[in-house]
Amino acid sequence: MGAKGFFISKSVGVVGIVLGAGAVATIIALSVVYSQEKTKTDGQVSPTDGAVTTTGPAVTTTTAPSNEPWDKYRLPKSLVPDNYRVTLWPRLTPDPITKLYIFTGNSTVIFKCVEETQLILIHSNKLNFTELENGQKASLTTVGNGAPAPAIKSSWLAVKTQYLVLQLAGVLVKDQQYMLSTTFTGELADDLGGFYRSEYVENNETKIVATTQMQPTDARKAFPCFDEPAMKAIFHITLIHDLGTIALSNGNETGTSNNVIDGKQVLVTVFEPTKKMSTYLLAFIVSDFDFIKTTLDGVLVRIFARKEAIAAKQGEYALNVTGPILKFFEKYYNSSYPLPKSDQIALPDFNAGAMENWGLITYRETALLYDSKYSSNSNKERIASIISHELAHMWFGNLVTLRWWNDLWLNEGFASYVEYLGADHAEPGWNVKDLIVLSDIHRVFAVDALASSHPLSSKEEDIQRPEQISELFDAISYSKGASVLRMLSDFLTEDLFKVGLSSYLKEFAYGNTVYTDLWDHLQRAVNNSGSPPLRNVHDIMNTWVLQMGFPLITINTTTGIVTQKHFLLDPDSIVTAVSPFNYEWIVPIKWMKTNIIQNPKWLQSKSENMTEMKLSEGGWVLANVNTVGYYRVNYDRGNWDRLLAVLSTNHQDLPRINRAQLIDDAFNLARAKEIPTILALETTKYLQKEREYIPWESALDNLDFFYLMFDRSEVLGPMQDYLRKQVTPLFGHFKTNTSDWTTIPAGHMDQYNQVNAISKACSTGLEECQTLVKDWFAAWMNDPGVNKIEPNLRSTVYCSAIAAGGAEEWNFAWGQFLNTTIATEAEKLRAALACTKEPWLLNRYLEYTLKSTFIRKQDATSTIVYIASNVVGQPLAWDFIRDRWSYIFTQYGGGSFSFSNLINGVTKRFSTKFELQQLEQFKKDNAEVGFGSGTLAVEQAIERTKANIKWISENKEPVLNWFVAESK
Ligand SMILES: *[C@@H]1O[C@H](CO)[C@@H](O)[C@H](O)[C@H]1NC(C)=O
Ligand SMILES: *[C@@H]1O[C@H](CO)[C@@H](O)[C@H](O)[C@H]1NC(C)=O
Ligand SMILES: *[C@@H]1O[C@H](CO)[C@@H](O)[C@H](O)[C@H]1NC(C)=O
Ligand SMILES: [Zn+2]
């Protein structure tokens, strides 16, 4: 999956005026970080739903835990599927009596018995089975020669573990194939999981799309199947659908015929059998969408979307970049695209960012559709990156699949790393590869520096229940995975990395692996290259994969002594998790000495004497060049002072990524009390001269924490004065550079930094900026048909204008939000509507978030978090969720709502004893209802609030004094 469902583009990260531009970006970025640890309520989890009637022995769920096979979450190893024939018929109009949207279907699966058994367990969730005359929910026959299949003695649904259970009168014979057939009905709910429905309005008509999201464990909601990634099989899919609609699935359609079924005129579309694949990669879609297409070396490439979107040419960009990216990956993997077609489809309702269904990738509209009149460069970049991410999975993940979900980090970390390579190939002028430092490394450093983090790798037996699997889709898996794989590719060299990768794909095509299989192939590539490195791949990578966290490397340039220790953001936190390596890592160190890149070093123990790093005659040392290493660096004070001096005189002597890194390291080292907070603030003084995006963004991200802690205190004034002073030259630079805001900067990163300049200048009260922005918005309000605001700047302009305005501005923007058919424009407006300073408007907006006709369910959490990011909205959002907790929990609990995002977002600013009390009370009051996926987030919020209270008490005075002195 493209996890960045709540990825916040530059253009959205601009909630200005009161709280400072980047604050929202950081909050949302951090809020994507789901809770990671397994919930501590093992065993005593209530059934996921009560919709399905349970008969037979399943009543045991309410008594003592039993050890029957159907009480276990993993399938027994007795049966292995070979192929399925599945027919599904989604109804796009509700049943007139029950008002339910449903689908009907039938399925046969041919499987082989590999261990004699009297029991068939096959996954099934929320399906109602049609019972046969003998009262059973399925029929069983023998395939080919062999004794007749034993009779089914009893059949029932194990609700908690999501099985259809069939107990047999006799045994299934080893090596014999059997065929199991079922007929069933399911609900086509709007729950964004399994086979579900998405609604949208076109030409004043509400339209329904039937679509799927199977990963990780919802294929079993569409038809009974052996729903584990290693249970690969071939799927023969048939979809029945209304006249005027089209049907899509993983394979190419072989034909569509007219038919009358149950007295109804329908179309029947049959698809080519799939390759051997995992159930979580299946997709079935019925819509009246339109498409555009091209062919690429015999591969059919199509982009599907709403008719209006295709007519407005919003699919063109996606179609244009897909070809180059596919070609890039064919070369990178040295393996041709494994399927005859590549469909990509934009859906109005979609929970994640995108999903890599094999041959039929599904996206949020904002992740696929581009419109040059509405989309910012950040929207465009997001599209290129997500397409790249998903196409990367077509081989890594789909052709070769990790055996079980505990290795998810390798699948997602890998795609999250190479997405930058594919996007860079499609848009070589952008330098997107640099952005991994901000979007992944910095993002995940923030969570991986907590005592509550967890290692990349989990034990297979620890990941069993669907909730445990879902929890793995977190920042550690995606961003830390990406960061350590980038480091690995760098120290091996990209060429060797590719050689190992391609032999891995070749050996395991259509099969399953564990993560060490990749290390084996990389090691083989290294050995064959004739120049093996110091240590083997397994030894090095084990230290990064099997223990949580990352090292702080400290270089003392007066002695040449280099040491490492586990970096913890809160120095008082207690690490209870035991590490097999005692929190030591094998660390590749790329470094430079006074402008010159040196030979890389390896730090292999706690402390080593590296005499080359000792400075005898002036100069400076800078380690972790271009932040290819997954660690932070500290220096002796003398070296820090010399680096600060370089920043203030010749900042370009330091690579631009390292300028960003010095700032990020300094601020985080200060949080961890390794260096004084004032030293961190000193790294921002040179920004007066900085014009590059990456260092600016790093600084603004880090200052967001200061806004969160101080925007309700007397520190705010002097802090705003200081930052206004720092950003004014940047504002002036872009004013000149764009001939008084009439053109857009040429460079991709410059366009980003222009947004920073305007949002920060406006939010710190630079009058020229505020006037400029107000005038642009007023011109649009005067002539709503003509929006001349440059797409890149819209988010910041909307936000600033709504913050400065009142009900009139808000209502205008709300009207535009309801009317626009452009997802990316709606997204910008939805974020900006949270910028108002009027409490009654914010309260009304909070009410709207729970009305799905106003705010789509997929957007409810992030909208509440936007509101909480606003210093005025924060207490309102907190009251709102406390007030509605049990309602929110029951209405939105079904997967589409991230409680951890919500809790993180709403409590980020907490830093007083009173807020701590409220939080503890909240925990107590709702103990009964529970916090679902937010359980750990509540604990973390309490811990974070305590740490914030302490931080403020220690830092407020020196920080205030520094801002007062430096703002003069
Ligand atoms: C499944 O349902 C379709 C449509 O009702 C029907 O044509 C087909 O024969 C059924 N297949 C089986 C195996 O029952
Ligand atoms: C399945 O059966 C249950 C219990 O009879 C019923 O409440 C539910 O609506 C049924 N679902 C569908 C999709 O028919
Ligand atoms: C859309 O439908 C509503 C009510 O169904 C009607 O009042 C309105 O005039 C329609 N608008 C257009 C443009 O057809
Ligand atoms: Zn992915």
PDB file of N, CA and C in Angstrom, residues 267-307:
ATOM      1  N   LEU A 267     -24.703  -7.581 -17.840  1.00  0.00           N
ATOM      2  CA  LEU A 267     -23.500  -7.904 -18.600  1.00  0.00           C
ATOM      3  C   LEU A 267     -22.677  -8.883 -17.767  1.00  0.00           C
ATOM      4  N   VAL A 268     -22.031  -9.802 -18.464  1.00  0.00           N
ATOM      5  CA  VAL A 268     -21.146 -10.738 -17.771  1.00  0.00           C
ATOM      6  C   VAL A 268     -19.758 -10.582 -18.371  1.00  0.00           C
ATOM      7  N   THR A 269     -18.832 -10.153 -17.545  1.00  0.00           N
ATOM      8  CA  THR A 269     -17.462  -9.982 -18.035  1.00  0.00           C
ATOM      9  C   THR A 269     -16.576 -11.060 -17.429  1.00  0.00           C
ATOM     10  N   VAL A 270     -15.877 -11.752 -18.311  1.00  0.00           N
ATOM     11  CA  VAL A 270     -14.980 -12.827 -17.880  1.00  0.00           C
ATOM     12  C   VAL A 270     -13.547 -12.333 -18.049  1.00  0.00           C
ATOM     13  N   PHE A 271     -12.693 -12.656 -17.091  1.00  0.00           N
ATOM     14  CA  PHE A 271     -11.299 -12.199 -17.139  1.00  0.00           C
ATOM     15  C   PHE A 271     -10.354 -13.365 -17.371  1.00  0.00           C
ATOM     16  N   GLU A 272      -9.237 -13.060 -18.008  1.00  0.00           N
ATOM     17  CA  GLU A 272      -8.176 -14.060 -18.165  1.00  0.00           C
ATOM     18  C   GLU A 272      -7.771 -14.553 -16.785  1.00  0.00           C
ATOM     19  N   PRO A 273      -7.438 -15.822 -16.676  1.00  0.00           N
ATOM     20  CA  PRO A 273      -6.943 -16.297 -15.374  1.00  0.00           C
ATOM     21  C   PRO A 273      -5.704 -15.497 -14.963  1.00  0.00           C
ATOM     22  N   THR A 274      -5.597 -15.238 -13.687  1.00  0.00           N
ATOM     23  CA  THR A 274      -4.435 -14.476 -13.213  1.00  0.00           C
ATOM     24  C   THR A 274      -3.207 -15.379 -13.208  1.00  0.00           C
ATOM     25  N   LYS A 275      -2.050 -14.752 -12.976  1.00  0.00           N
ATOM     26  CA  LYS A 275      -0.863 -15.534 -12.646  1.00  0.00           C
ATOM     27  C   LYS A 275      -1.067 -16.085 -11.233  1.00  0.00           C
ATOM     28  N   LYS A 276      -0.158 -16.916 -10.806  1.00  0.00           N
ATOM     29  CA  LYS A 276      -0.203 -17.419  -9.437  1.00  0.00           C
ATOM     30  C   LYS A 276       0.068 -16.245  -8.497  1.00  0.00           C
ATOM     31  N   MET A 277      -0.868 -15.947  -7.606  1.00  0.00           N
ATOM     32  CA  MET A 277      -0.751 -14.724  -6.804  1.00  0.00           C
ATOM     33  C   MET A 277      -1.431 -14.847  -5.440  1.00  0.00           C
ATOM     34  N   SER A 278      -1.154 -13.856  -4.592  1.00  0.00           N
ATOM     35  CA  SER A 278      -1.740 -13.833  -3.249  1.00  0.00           C
ATOM     36  C   SER A 278      -3.115 -13.181  -3.277  1.00  0.00           C
ATOM     37  N   THR A 279      -3.980 -13.600  -2.355  1.00  0.00           N
ATOM     38  CA  THR A 279      -5.343 -13.069  -2.297  1.00  0.00           C
ATOM     39  C   THR A 279      -5.387 -11.566  -2.014  1.00  0.00           C
ATOM     40  N   TYR A 280      -4.408 -11.047  -1.228  1.00  0.00           N
ATOM     41  CA  TYR A 280      -4.517  -9.634  -0.843  1.00  0.00           C
ATOM     42  C   TYR A 280      -4.290  -8.693  -2.014  1.00  0.00           C
ATOM     43  N   LEU A 281      -3.855  -9.251  -3.160  1.00  0.00           N
ATOM     44  CA  LEU A 281      -3.595  -8.412  -4.337  1.00  0.00           C
ATOM     45  C   LEU A 281      -4.725  -8.457  -5.352  1.00  0.00           C
ATOM     46  N   LEU A 282      -5.841  -9.114  -5.007  1.00  0.00           N
ATOM     47  CA  LEU A 282      -6.974  -9.169  -5.934  1.00  0.00           C
ATOM     48  C   LEU A 282      -7.711  -7.839  -5.950  1.00  0.00           C
ATOM     49  N   ALA A 283      -8.392  -7.568  -7.055  1.00  0.00           N
ATOM     50  CA  ALA A 283      -9.239  -6.376  -7.139  1.00  0.00           C
ATOM     51  C   ALA A 283     -10.403  -6.639  -8.086  1.00  0.00           C
ATOM     52  N   PHE A 284     -11.579  -6.157  -7.699  1.00  0.00           N
ATOM     53  CA  PHE A 284     -12.776  -6.236  -8.550  1.00  0.00           C
ATOM     54  C   PHE A 284     -13.432  -4.871  -8.538  1.00  0.00           C
ATOM     55  N   ILE A 285     -13.702  -4.325  -9.719  1.00  0.00           N
ATOM     56  CA  ILE A 285     -14.309  -2.990  -9.746  1.00  0.00           C
ATOM     57  C   ILE A 285     -15.407  -2.926 -10.809  1.00  0.00           C
ATOM     58  N   VAL A 286     -16.563  -2.385 -10.413  1.00  0.00           N
ATOM     59  CA  VAL A 286     -17.626  -2.096 -11.381  1.00  0.00           C
ATOM     60  C   VAL A 286     -17.953  -0.610 -11.279  1.00  0.00           C
ATOM     61  N   SER A 287     -17.939   0.071 -12.434  1.00  0.00           N
ATOM     62  CA  SER A 287     -18.172   1.522 -12.427  1.00  0.00           C
ATOM     63  C   SER A 287     -18.673   1.925 -13.803  1.00  0.00           C
ATOM     64  N   ASP A 288     -18.996   3.218 -13.942  1.00  0.00           N
ATOM     65  CA  ASP A 288     -19.246   3.686 -15.312  1.00  0.00           C
ATOM     66  C   ASP A 288     -18.127   4.627 -15.737  1.00  0.00           C
ATOM     67  N   PHE A 289     -16.937   4.385 -15.212  1.00  0.00           N
ATOM     68  CA  PHE A 289     -15.780   5.236 -15.487  1.00  0.00           C
ATOM     69  C   PHE A 289     -15.369   5.194 -16.958  1.00  0.00           C
ATOM     70  N   ASP A 290     -14.574   6.188 -17.293  1.00  0.00           N
ATOM     71  CA  ASP A 290     -13.985   6.281 -18.620  1.00  0.00           C
ATOM     72  C   ASP A 290     -12.482   6.023 -18.484  1.00  0.00           C
ATOM     73  N   PHE A 291     -11.801   5.865 -19.606  1.00  0.00           N
ATOM     74  CA  PHE A 291     -10.350   5.632 -19.500  1.00  0.00           C
ATOM     75  C   PHE A 291      -9.602   6.194 -20.689  1.00  0.00           C
ATOM     76  N   ILE A 292      -8.294   6.325 -20.518  1.00  0.00           N
ATOM     77  CA  ILE A 292      -7.386   6.605 -21.627  1.00  0.00           C
ATOM     78  C   ILE A 292      -6.350   5.504 -21.625  1.00  0.00           C
ATOM     79  N   LYS A 293      -5.704   5.289 -22.755  1.00  0.00           N
ATOM     80  CA  LYS A 293      -4.777   4.151 -22.802  1.00  0.00           C
ATOM     81  C   LYS A 293      -3.623   4.392 -23.751  1.00  0.00           C
ATOM     82  N   THR A 294      -2.625   3.543 -23.587  1.00  0.00           N
ATOM     83  CA  THR A 294      -1.511   3.498 -24.511  1.00  0.00           C
ATOM     84  C   THR A 294      -0.970   2.072 -24.447  1.00  0.00           C
ATOM     85  N   THR A 295      -0.107   1.713 -25.389  1.00  0.00           N
ATOM     86  CA  THR A 295       0.538   0.398 -25.274  1.00  0.00           C
ATOM     87  C   THR A 295       2.031   0.626 -25.228  1.00  0.00           C
ATOM     88  N   LEU A 296       2.658  -0.208 -24.434  1.00  0.00           N
ATOM     89  CA  LEU A 296       4.078  -0.025 -24.196  1.00  0.00           C
ATOM     90  C   LEU A 296       4.731  -1.391 -24.352  1.00  0.00           C
ATOM     91  N   ASP A 297       5.454  -1.590 -25.442  1.00  0.00           N
ATOM     92  CA  ASP A 297       6.064  -2.895 -25.715  1.00  0.00           C
ATOM     93  C   ASP A 297       5.089  -4.039 -25.472  1.00  0.00           C
ATOM     94  N   GLY A 298       3.888  -3.888 -26.000  1.00  0.00           N
ATOM     95  CA  GLY A 298       2.902  -4.965 -25.896  1.00  0.00           C
ATOM     96  C   GLY A 298       2.108  -4.969 -24.594  1.00  0.00           C
ATOM     97  N   VAL A 299       2.464  -4.094 -23.658  1.00  0.00           N
ATOM     98  CA  VAL A 299       1.705  -4.035 -22.406  1.00  0.00           C
ATOM     99  C   VAL A 299       0.664  -2.926 -22.521  1.00  0.00           C
ATOM    100  N   LEU A 300      -0.596  -3.287 -22.257  1.00  0.00           N
ATOM    101  CA  LEU A 300      -1.672  -2.303 -22.308  1.00  0.00           C
ATOM    102  C   LEU A 300      -1.644  -1.478 -21.018  1.00  0.00           C
ATOM    103  N   VAL A 301      -1.562  -0.152 -21.156  1.00  0.00           N
ATOM    104  CA  VAL A 301      -1.530   0.730 -19.974  1.00  0.00           C
ATOM    105  C   VAL A 301      -2.771   1.621 -20.015  1.00  0.00           C
ATOM    106  N   ARG A 302      -3.609   1.545 -18.973  1.00  0.00           N
ATOM    107  CA  ARG A 302      -4.829   2.348 -18.975  1.00  0.00           C
ATOM    108  C   ARG A 302      -4.960   3.116 -17.663  1.00  0.00           C
ATOM    109  N   ILE A 303      -5.568   4.294 -17.749  1.00  0.00           N
ATOM    110  CA  ILE A 303      -5.891   5.092 -16.569  1.00  0.00           C
ATOM    111  C   ILE A 303      -7.408   5.269 -16.554  1.00  0.00           C
ATOM    112  N   PHE A 304      -8.054   4.854 -15.470  1.00  0.00           N
ATOM    113  CA  PHE A 304      -9.510   4.970 -15.326  1.00  0.00           C
ATOM    114  C   PHE A 304      -9.852   6.021 -14.282  1.00  0.00           C
ATOM    115  N   ALA A 305     -10.941   6.754 -14.543  1.00  0.00           N
ATOM    116  CA  ALA A 305     -11.430   7.711 -13.545  1.00  0.00           C
ATOM    117  C   ALA A 305     -12.869   8.082 -13.894  1.00  0.00           C
ATOM    118  N   ARG A 306     -13.472   8.892 -13.028  1.00  0.00           N
ATOM    119  CA  ARG A 306     -14.792   9.427 -13.325  1.00  0.00           C
ATOM    120  C   ARG A 306     -14.772  10.047 -14.718  1.00  0.00           C
ATOM    121  N   LYS A 307     -15.919   9.972 -15.405  1.00  0.00           N
ATOM    122  CA  LYS A 307     -15.988  10.498 -16.777  1.00  0.00           C
ATOM    123  C   LYS A 307     -15.544  11.952 -16.846  1.00  0.00           C
TER     124      LYS A 307
END
